[in-house]
Amino acid sequence: MLLSHIKKFGLVGMLPPPAQKRLLAISRQGDFGPGERIFSRADAADHMFVVIRGRVKIFLSGGGRRRKTFAYLGAGDFFGEMAVITGKTRSASAEAVEPTSLLLIHKKDFRSLMEKDRKLAFYLLQAVSERLRVADEEIEDLLFRNVLGRVAKTLRDLSKGVPGNGPVELPRRYTHQDLADMVGTTREPLSRALATLRRAGLVDQREGVLVLLEPAKMDQIISASVATE
């Protein structure tokens, strides 16, 4: 694991070179195959993680087929820090989506590094605050937005990093089950919502990848999807 390879990543890249070296000195690399569980909800939290390469899914499983996917993480993203900081058990599960390499940092070493490096502590505070904001927004969506609106909002969120003002192709292929898990529903309502968007001329599919044909009209559907009394 070379410093020249990992120093560009988010959590590591924001540190000055001496702090980068300290972080890497207390870390080890872990490799996970597709579908391999990294940790499960309620597990004891001994490490936090930084993605070196690959993709990681953060999710919760409910009764039956219900599952809520909170995030897909890629190179440079970190996770597992909340339980390490608070000393509580894991609040969600993490699983490798594809061949994945992670940087593992033990909780004692990480806490010690945070005490010594204020920039790292401030960066983490900002990141955790943003994640809490997104979580609050998702709770509001589940409580007040209908399935069609939640599907449209999920598709728009997935397209936000894609440049351009016209039709937007999602950056990767997602199965109906992937999308249903992100929306917080099952495949049947998800399929009905996608069919509605297709009939309205708002989405299409090219080689298995969804394309948002009129993002501005999708935004109108999202705005109109909040339940009112």
PDB file of C-alpha atoms in Angstrom:
ATOM      1  CA  MET A   1       0.000   0.000   0.000  1.00  0.00           C
ATOM      2  CA  LEU A   2       1.931   3.040  -1.252  1.00  0.00           C
ATOM      3  CA  LEU A   3       1.607   6.524   0.196  1.00  0.00           C
ATOM      4  CA  SER A   4       1.770   7.900  -3.350  1.00  0.00           C
ATOM      5  CA  HIS A   5      -1.395   5.921  -4.167  1.00  0.00           C
ATOM      6  CA  ILE A   6      -3.541   6.717  -1.161  1.00  0.00           C
ATOM      7  CA  LYS A   7      -2.517  10.264  -0.231  1.00  0.00           C
ATOM      8  CA  LYS A   8      -4.881  11.729  -2.840  1.00  0.00           C
ATOM      9  CA  PHE A   9      -7.989  10.251  -1.156  1.00  0.00           C
ATOM     10  CA  GLY A  10     -10.484  12.338   0.841  1.00  0.00           C
ATOM     11  CA  LEU A  11      -9.712  11.578   4.477  1.00  0.00           C
ATOM     12  CA  VAL A  12      -6.004  11.024   3.863  1.00  0.00           C
ATOM     13  CA  GLY A  13      -5.604  13.693   1.201  1.00  0.00           C
ATOM     14  CA  MET A  14      -6.791  16.536   3.446  1.00  0.00           C
ATOM     15  CA  LEU A  15      -3.995  15.864   5.943  1.00  0.00           C
ATOM     16  CA  PRO A  16      -0.508  17.382   5.699  1.00  0.00           C
ATOM     17  CA  PRO A  17       2.243  14.867   4.777  1.00  0.00           C
ATOM     18  CA  PRO A  18       3.415  14.254   8.389  1.00  0.00           C
ATOM     19  CA  ALA A  19      -0.152  13.454   9.493  1.00  0.00           C
ATOM     20  CA  GLN A  20      -0.639  11.237   6.428  1.00  0.00           C
ATOM     21  CA  LYS A  21       2.361   9.204   7.452  1.00  0.00           C
ATOM     22  CA  ARG A  22       1.097   8.907  11.041  1.00  0.00           C
ATOM     23  CA  LEU A  23      -2.304   7.733   9.793  1.00  0.00           C
ATOM     24  CA  LEU A  24      -0.844   5.144   7.436  1.00  0.00           C
ATOM     25  CA  ALA A  25       1.546   3.947  10.138  1.00  0.00           C
ATOM     26  CA  ILE A  26      -1.385   2.982  12.396  1.00  0.00           C
ATOM     27  CA  SER A  27      -3.436   1.424   9.568  1.00  0.00           C
ATOM     28  CA  ARG A  28      -3.596  -1.903   7.820  1.00  0.00           C
ATOM     29  CA  GLN A  29      -5.178  -2.998   4.554  1.00  0.00           C
ATOM     30  CA  GLY A  30      -8.154  -5.338   4.312  1.00  0.00           C
ATOM     31  CA  ASP A  31      -9.484  -6.901   1.107  1.00  0.00           C
ATOM     32  CA  PHE A  32     -13.097  -7.985   0.559  1.00  0.00           C
ATOM     33  CA  GLY A  33     -14.816  -9.830  -2.275  1.00  0.00           C
ATOM     34  CA  PRO A  34     -18.167  -8.960  -3.902  1.00  0.00           C
ATOM     35  CA  GLY A  35     -21.013  -9.506  -1.433  1.00  0.00           C
ATOM     36  CA  GLU A  36     -18.656  -9.998   1.511  1.00  0.00           C
ATOM     37  CA  ARG A  37     -19.894  -8.448   4.753  1.00  0.00           C
ATOM     38  CA  ILE A  38     -17.528  -5.925   6.342  1.00  0.00           C
ATOM     39  CA  PHE A  39     -19.625  -5.522   9.472  1.00  0.00           C
ATOM     40  CA  SER A  40     -23.254  -5.967  10.520  1.00  0.00           C
ATOM     41  CA  ARG A  41     -25.633  -3.835  12.526  1.00  0.00           C
ATOM     42  CA  ALA A  42     -25.093  -4.207  16.301  1.00  0.00           C
ATOM     43  CA  ASP A  43     -21.524  -5.485  15.861  1.00  0.00           C
ATOM     44  CA  ALA A  44     -18.890  -4.121  18.205  1.00  0.00           C
ATOM     45  CA  ALA A  45     -16.952  -1.291  16.555  1.00  0.00           C
ATOM     46  CA  ASP A  46     -13.190  -1.791  16.649  1.00  0.00           C
ATOM     47  CA  HIS A  47     -12.190  -0.025  13.421  1.00  0.00           C
ATOM     48  CA  MET A  48     -13.135   2.755  11.056  1.00  0.00           C
ATOM     49  CA  PHE A  49     -12.486   2.374   7.333  1.00  0.00           C
ATOM     50  CA  VAL A  50     -11.291   4.305   4.276  1.00  0.00           C
ATOM     51  CA  VAL A  51     -12.032   2.934   0.797  1.00  0.00           C
ATOM     52  CA  ILE A  52      -8.832   2.500  -1.222  1.00  0.00           C
ATOM     53  CA  ARG A  53     -10.553   0.967  -4.259  1.00  0.00           C
ATOM     54  CA  GLY A  54     -13.866  -0.710  -5.029  1.00  0.00           C
ATOM     55  CA  ARG A  55     -17.375   0.080  -3.742  1.00  0.00           C
ATOM     56  CA  VAL A  56     -19.076  -0.401  -0.383  1.00  0.00           C
ATOM     57  CA  LYS A  57     -22.810  -0.421   0.351  1.00  0.00           C
ATOM     58  CA  ILE A  58     -24.140   0.894   3.682  1.00  0.00           C
ATOM     59  CA  PHE A  59     -27.607  -0.486   4.472  1.00  0.00           C
ATOM     60  CA  LEU A  60     -30.184  -1.772   6.949  1.00  0.00           C
ATOM     61  CA  SER A  61     -32.242  -4.945   6.517  1.00  0.00           C
ATOM     62  CA  GLY A  62     -35.803  -5.123   7.809  1.00  0.00           C
ATOM     63  CA  GLY A  63     -38.436  -7.818   7.879  1.00  0.00           C
ATOM     64  CA  GLY A  64     -39.065  -9.836   4.734  1.00  0.00           C
ATOM     65  CA  ARG A  65     -37.467  -8.363   1.626  1.00  0.00           C
ATOM     66  CA  ARG A  66     -37.265  -4.811   2.922  1.00  0.00           C
ATOM     67  CA  ARG A  67     -33.850  -3.187   2.893  1.00  0.00           C
ATOM     68  CA  LYS A  68     -32.804   0.464   2.988  1.00  0.00           C
ATOM     69  CA  THR A  69     -29.558   1.414   1.292  1.00  0.00           C
ATOM     70  CA  PHE A  70     -28.136   4.642   2.680  1.00  0.00           C
ATOM     71  CA  ALA A  71     -25.058   5.047   0.502  1.00  0.00           C
ATOM     72  CA  TYR A  72     -22.651   3.577  -2.009  1.00  0.00           C
ATOM     73  CA  LEU A  73     -19.089   4.582  -1.155  1.00  0.00           C
ATOM     74  CA  GLY A  74     -16.052   4.657  -3.427  1.00  0.00           C
ATOM     75  CA  ALA A  75     -12.345   5.463  -3.322  1.00  0.00           C
ATOM     76  CA  GLY A  76     -11.545   8.131  -0.751  1.00  0.00           C
ATOM     77  CA  ASP A  77     -14.793   7.769   1.213  1.00  0.00           C
ATOM     78  CA  PHE A  78     -14.678   6.739   4.858  1.00  0.00           C
ATOM     79  CA  PHE A  79     -17.222   4.989   7.063  1.00  0.00           C
ATOM     80  CA  GLY A  80     -17.658   3.363  10.460  1.00  0.00           C
ATOM     81  CA  GLU A  81     -16.440   6.462  12.276  1.00  0.00           C
ATOM     82  CA  MET A  82     -19.621   7.150  14.280  1.00  0.00           C
ATOM     83  CA  ALA A  83     -19.515   3.946  16.311  1.00  0.00           C
ATOM     84  CA  VAL A  84     -15.756   4.313  16.809  1.00  0.00           C
ATOM     85  CA  ILE A  85     -16.167   7.857  18.150  1.00  0.00           C
ATOM     86  CA  THR A  86     -19.190   7.137  20.369  1.00  0.00           C
ATOM     87  CA  GLY A  87     -18.120   3.686  21.540  1.00  0.00           C
ATOM     88  CA  LYS A  88     -21.521   2.239  20.610  1.00  0.00           C
ATOM     89  CA  THR A  89     -22.309  -0.729  18.351  1.00  0.00           C
ATOM     90  CA  ARG A  90     -22.750  -0.443  14.583  1.00  0.00           C
ATOM     91  CA  SER A  91     -25.981   1.300  13.557  1.00  0.00           C
ATOM     92  CA  ALA A  92     -26.010  -0.188  10.026  1.00  0.00           C
ATOM     93  CA  SER A  93     -24.341  -2.902   7.949  1.00  0.00           C
ATOM     94  CA  ALA A  94     -21.569  -2.569   5.353  1.00  0.00           C
ATOM     95  CA  GLU A  95     -20.893  -4.886   2.415  1.00  0.00           C
ATOM     96  CA  ALA A  96     -18.451  -4.893  -0.510  1.00  0.00           C
ATOM     97  CA  VAL A  97     -20.230  -4.541  -3.862  1.00  0.00           C
ATOM     98  CA  GLU A  98     -17.176  -5.484  -5.941  1.00  0.00           C
ATOM     99  CA  PRO A  99     -13.545  -6.403  -5.186  1.00  0.00           C
ATOM    100  CA  THR A 100     -12.690  -3.823  -2.548  1.00  0.00           C
ATOM    101  CA  SER A 101      -9.612  -2.763  -0.586  1.00  0.00           C
ATOM    102  CA  LEU A 102      -9.992  -0.816   2.639  1.00  0.00           C
ATOM    103  CA  LEU A 103      -7.757   0.998   5.061  1.00  0.00           C
ATOM    104  CA  LEU A 104      -8.566  -0.234   8.603  1.00  0.00           C
ATOM    105  CA  ILE A 105      -7.790   2.082  11.523  1.00  0.00           C
ATOM    106  CA  HIS A 106      -8.196   0.790  15.084  1.00  0.00           C
ATOM    107  CA  LYS A 107     -10.424   2.900  17.328  1.00  0.00           C
ATOM    108  CA  LYS A 108      -7.748   3.628  19.948  1.00  0.00           C
ATOM    109  CA  ASP A 109      -5.264   4.764  17.322  1.00  0.00           C
ATOM    110  CA  PHE A 110      -7.884   6.840  15.544  1.00  0.00           C
ATOM    111  CA  ARG A 111      -9.034   8.602  18.717  1.00  0.00           C
ATOM    112  CA  SER A 112      -5.433   9.371  19.602  1.00  0.00           C
ATOM    113  CA  LEU A 113      -4.813  10.826  16.138  1.00  0.00           C
ATOM    114  CA  MET A 114      -7.942  12.988  16.369  1.00  0.00           C
ATOM    115  CA  GLU A 115      -6.754  14.436  19.672  1.00  0.00           C
ATOM    116  CA  LYS A 116      -3.452  15.412  18.061  1.00  0.00           C
ATOM    117  CA  ASP A 117      -4.768  16.721  14.743  1.00  0.00           C
ATOM    118  CA  ARG A 118      -7.443  19.428  14.934  1.00  0.00           C
ATOM    119  CA  LYS A 119      -7.761  19.625  11.156  1.00  0.00           C
ATOM    120  CA  LEU A 120      -8.719  15.958  11.008  1.00  0.00           C
ATOM    121  CA  ALA A 121     -11.225  16.391  13.845  1.00  0.00           C
ATOM    122  CA  PHE A 122     -12.819  19.406  12.129  1.00  0.00           C
ATOM    123  CA  TYR A 123     -13.008  17.593   8.787  1.00  0.00           C
ATOM    124  CA  LEU A 124     -14.761  14.656  10.444  1.00  0.00           C
ATOM    125  CA  LEU A 125     -17.172  16.988  12.241  1.00  0.00           C
ATOM    126  CA  GLN A 126     -18.138  18.546   8.913  1.00  0.00           C
ATOM    127  CA  ALA A 127     -18.567  15.152   7.247  1.00  0.00           C
ATOM    128  CA  VAL A 128     -20.651  13.723  10.087  1.00  0.00           C
ATOM    129  CA  SER A 129     -22.842  16.852  10.151  1.00  0.00           C
ATOM    130  CA  GLU A 130     -23.514  16.478   6.420  1.00  0.00           C
ATOM    131  CA  ARG A 131     -24.418  12.814   6.855  1.00  0.00           C
ATOM    132  CA  LEU A 132     -26.860  13.701   9.628  1.00  0.00           C
ATOM    133  CA  ARG A 133     -28.431  16.347   7.375  1.00  0.00           C
ATOM    134  CA  VAL A 134     -28.883  13.785   4.582  1.00  0.00           C
ATOM    135  CA  ALA A 135     -30.349  11.285   7.068  1.00  0.00           C
ATOM    136  CA  ASP A 136     -32.883  13.877   8.267  1.00  0.00           C
ATOM    137  CA  GLU A 137     -33.834  14.559   4.651  1.00  0.00           C
ATOM    138  CA  GLU A 138     -34.355  10.843   3.972  1.00  0.00           C
ATOM    139  CA  ILE A 139     -36.595  10.520   7.033  1.00  0.00           C
ATOM    140  CA  GLU A 140     -38.699  13.426   5.759  1.00  0.00           C
ATOM    141  CA  ASP A 141     -38.942  11.766   2.339  1.00  0.00           C
ATOM    142  CA  LEU A 142     -40.128   8.471   3.836  1.00  0.00           C
ATOM    143  CA  LEU A 143     -42.712  10.240   5.992  1.00  0.00           C
ATOM    144  CA  PHE A 144     -44.086  12.844   3.605  1.00  0.00           C
ATOM    145  CA  ARG A 145     -43.182  12.006  -0.013  1.00  0.00           C
ATOM    146  CA  ASN A 146     -45.007   9.430  -2.169  1.00  0.00           C
ATOM    147  CA  VAL A 147     -43.151   6.576  -3.899  1.00  0.00           C
ATOM    148  CA  LEU A 148     -43.119   8.279  -7.315  1.00  0.00           C
ATOM    149  CA  GLY A 149     -41.553  11.368  -5.785  1.00  0.00           C
ATOM    150  CA  ARG A 150     -38.997   9.334  -3.843  1.00  0.00           C
ATOM    151  CA  VAL A 151     -37.993   7.440  -6.991  1.00  0.00           C
ATOM    152  CA  ALA A 152     -37.645  10.690  -8.949  1.00  0.00           C
ATOM    153  CA  LYS A 153     -35.597  12.252  -6.138  1.00  0.00           C
ATOM    154  CA  THR A 154     -33.311   9.217  -5.899  1.00  0.00           C
ATOM    155  CA  LEU A 155     -32.659   9.324  -9.650  1.00  0.00           C
ATOM    156  CA  ARG A 156     -31.917  13.050  -9.500  1.00  0.00           C
ATOM    157  CA  ASP A 157     -29.572  12.561  -6.544  1.00  0.00           C
ATOM    158  CA  LEU A 158     -27.709   9.831  -8.444  1.00  0.00           C
ATOM    159  CA  SER A 159     -27.341  12.143 -11.451  1.00  0.00           C
ATOM    160  CA  LYS A 160     -26.080  15.200  -9.546  1.00  0.00           C
ATOM    161  CA  GLY A 161     -22.408  14.510 -10.248  1.00  0.00           C
ATOM    162  CA  VAL A 162     -22.963  14.191 -14.013  1.00  0.00           C
ATOM    163  CA  PRO A 163     -22.204  17.410 -15.978  1.00  0.00           C
ATOM    164  CA  GLY A 164     -24.507  18.824 -18.635  1.00  0.00           C
ATOM    165  CA  ASN A 165     -27.895  20.552 -18.893  1.00  0.00           C
ATOM    166  CA  GLY A 166     -29.645  18.138 -21.256  1.00  0.00           C
ATOM    167  CA  PRO A 167     -30.467  14.437 -20.856  1.00  0.00           C
ATOM    168  CA  VAL A 168     -28.397  12.931 -18.043  1.00  0.00           C
ATOM    169  CA  GLU A 169     -27.186   9.330 -18.007  1.00  0.00           C
ATOM    170  CA  LEU A 170     -26.660   7.838 -14.558  1.00  0.00           C
ATOM    171  CA  PRO A 171     -22.967   7.124 -13.914  1.00  0.00           C
ATOM    172  CA  ARG A 172     -23.478   3.374 -13.599  1.00  0.00           C
ATOM    173  CA  ARG A 173     -26.031   0.588 -13.971  1.00  0.00           C
ATOM    174  CA  TYR A 174     -28.446  -0.041 -11.102  1.00  0.00           C
ATOM    175  CA  THR A 175     -30.815  -2.998 -10.841  1.00  0.00           C
ATOM    176  CA  HIS A 176     -34.433  -2.500  -9.832  1.00  0.00           C
ATOM    177  CA  GLN A 177     -33.555  -4.051  -6.487  1.00  0.00           C
ATOM    178  CA  ASP A 178     -30.694  -1.567  -6.015  1.00  0.00           C
ATOM    179  CA  LEU A 179     -33.039   1.343  -6.674  1.00  0.00           C
ATOM    180  CA  ALA A 180     -35.818  -0.089  -4.505  1.00  0.00           C
ATOM    181  CA  ASP A 181     -33.373  -0.425  -1.604  1.00  0.00           C
ATOM    182  CA  MET A 182     -32.242   3.182  -2.027  1.00  0.00           C
ATOM    183  CA  VAL A 183     -35.819   4.447  -2.195  1.00  0.00           C
ATOM    184  CA  GLY A 184     -36.918   2.364   0.784  1.00  0.00           C
ATOM    185  CA  THR A 185     -39.573   0.305  -1.000  1.00  0.00           C
ATOM    186  CA  THR A 186     -39.915  -3.049  -2.767  1.00  0.00           C
ATOM    187  CA  ARG A 187     -39.427  -3.865  -6.448  1.00  0.00           C
ATOM    188  CA  GLU A 188     -43.123  -3.770  -7.395  1.00  0.00           C
ATOM    189  CA  PRO A 189     -43.800  -0.123  -6.408  1.00  0.00           C
ATOM    190  CA  LEU A 190     -40.403   0.832  -7.831  1.00  0.00           C
ATOM    191  CA  SER A 191     -41.234  -0.768 -11.192  1.00  0.00           C
ATOM    192  CA  ARG A 192     -44.617   1.000 -11.310  1.00  0.00           C
ATOM    193  CA  ALA A 193     -42.979   4.360 -10.601  1.00  0.00           C
ATOM    194  CA  LEU A 194     -40.347   3.844 -13.318  1.00  0.00           C
ATOM    195  CA  ALA A 195     -43.072   2.853 -15.785  1.00  0.00           C
ATOM    196  CA  THR A 196     -44.951   6.069 -14.969  1.00  0.00           C
ATOM    197  CA  LEU A 197     -41.810   8.138 -15.565  1.00  0.00           C
ATOM    198  CA  ARG A 198     -41.183   6.330 -18.873  1.00  0.00           C
ATOM    199  CA  ARG A 199     -44.735   6.945 -20.094  1.00  0.00           C
ATOM    200  CA  ALA A 200     -44.293  10.624 -19.251  1.00  0.00           C
ATOM    201  CA  GLY A 201     -41.151  10.718 -21.395  1.00  0.00           C
ATOM    202  CA  LEU A 202     -38.908  11.554 -18.453  1.00  0.00           C
ATOM    203  CA  VAL A 203     -36.664   8.482 -18.324  1.00  0.00           C
ATOM    204  CA  ASP A 204     -35.281   5.974 -20.804  1.00  0.00           C
ATOM    205  CA  GLN A 205     -32.771   3.137 -20.719  1.00  0.00           C
ATOM    206  CA  ARG A 206     -29.621   2.749 -22.827  1.00  0.00           C
ATOM    207  CA  GLU A 207     -27.712  -0.514 -22.565  1.00  0.00           C
ATOM    208  CA  GLY A 208     -29.142  -1.083 -19.096  1.00  0.00           C
ATOM    209  CA  VAL A 209     -28.301   2.403 -17.798  1.00  0.00           C
ATOM    210  CA  LEU A 210     -31.121   4.807 -16.916  1.00  0.00           C
ATOM    211  CA  VAL A 211     -31.182   8.194 -18.661  1.00  0.00           C
ATOM    212  CA  LEU A 212     -33.078  11.204 -17.297  1.00  0.00           C
ATOM    213  CA  LEU A 213     -34.470  12.862 -20.415  1.00  0.00           C
ATOM    214  CA  GLU A 214     -35.897  15.999 -18.808  1.00  0.00           C
ATOM    215  CA  PRO A 215     -34.305  16.646 -15.403  1.00  0.00           C
ATOM    216  CA  ALA A 216     -36.202  19.927 -14.920  1.00  0.00           C
ATOM    217  CA  LYS A 217     -39.569  18.166 -15.199  1.00  0.00           C
ATOM    218  CA  MET A 218     -38.320  15.497 -12.790  1.00  0.00           C
ATOM    219  CA  ASP A 219     -37.701  18.304 -10.303  1.00  0.00           C
ATOM    220  CA  GLN A 220     -41.308  19.431 -10.732  1.00  0.00           C
ATOM    221  CA  ILE A 221     -42.535  15.924  -9.883  1.00  0.00           C
ATOM    222  CA  ILE A 222     -40.320  15.901  -6.800  1.00  0.00           C
ATOM    223  CA  SER A 223     -41.688  19.264  -5.635  1.00  0.00           C
ATOM    224  CA  ALA A 224     -45.281  18.110  -6.171  1.00  0.00           C
ATOM    225  CA  SER A 225     -44.819  14.759  -4.417  1.00  0.00           C
ATOM    226  CA  VAL A 226     -44.920  15.967  -0.811  1.00  0.00           C
ATOM    227  CA  ALA A 227     -48.111  14.888   0.931  1.00  0.00           C
ATOM    228  CA  THR A 228     -50.256  17.730   2.258  1.00  0.00           C
ATOM    229  CA  GLU A 229     -53.193  17.602   4.606  1.00  0.00           C
TER     230      GLU A 229
END
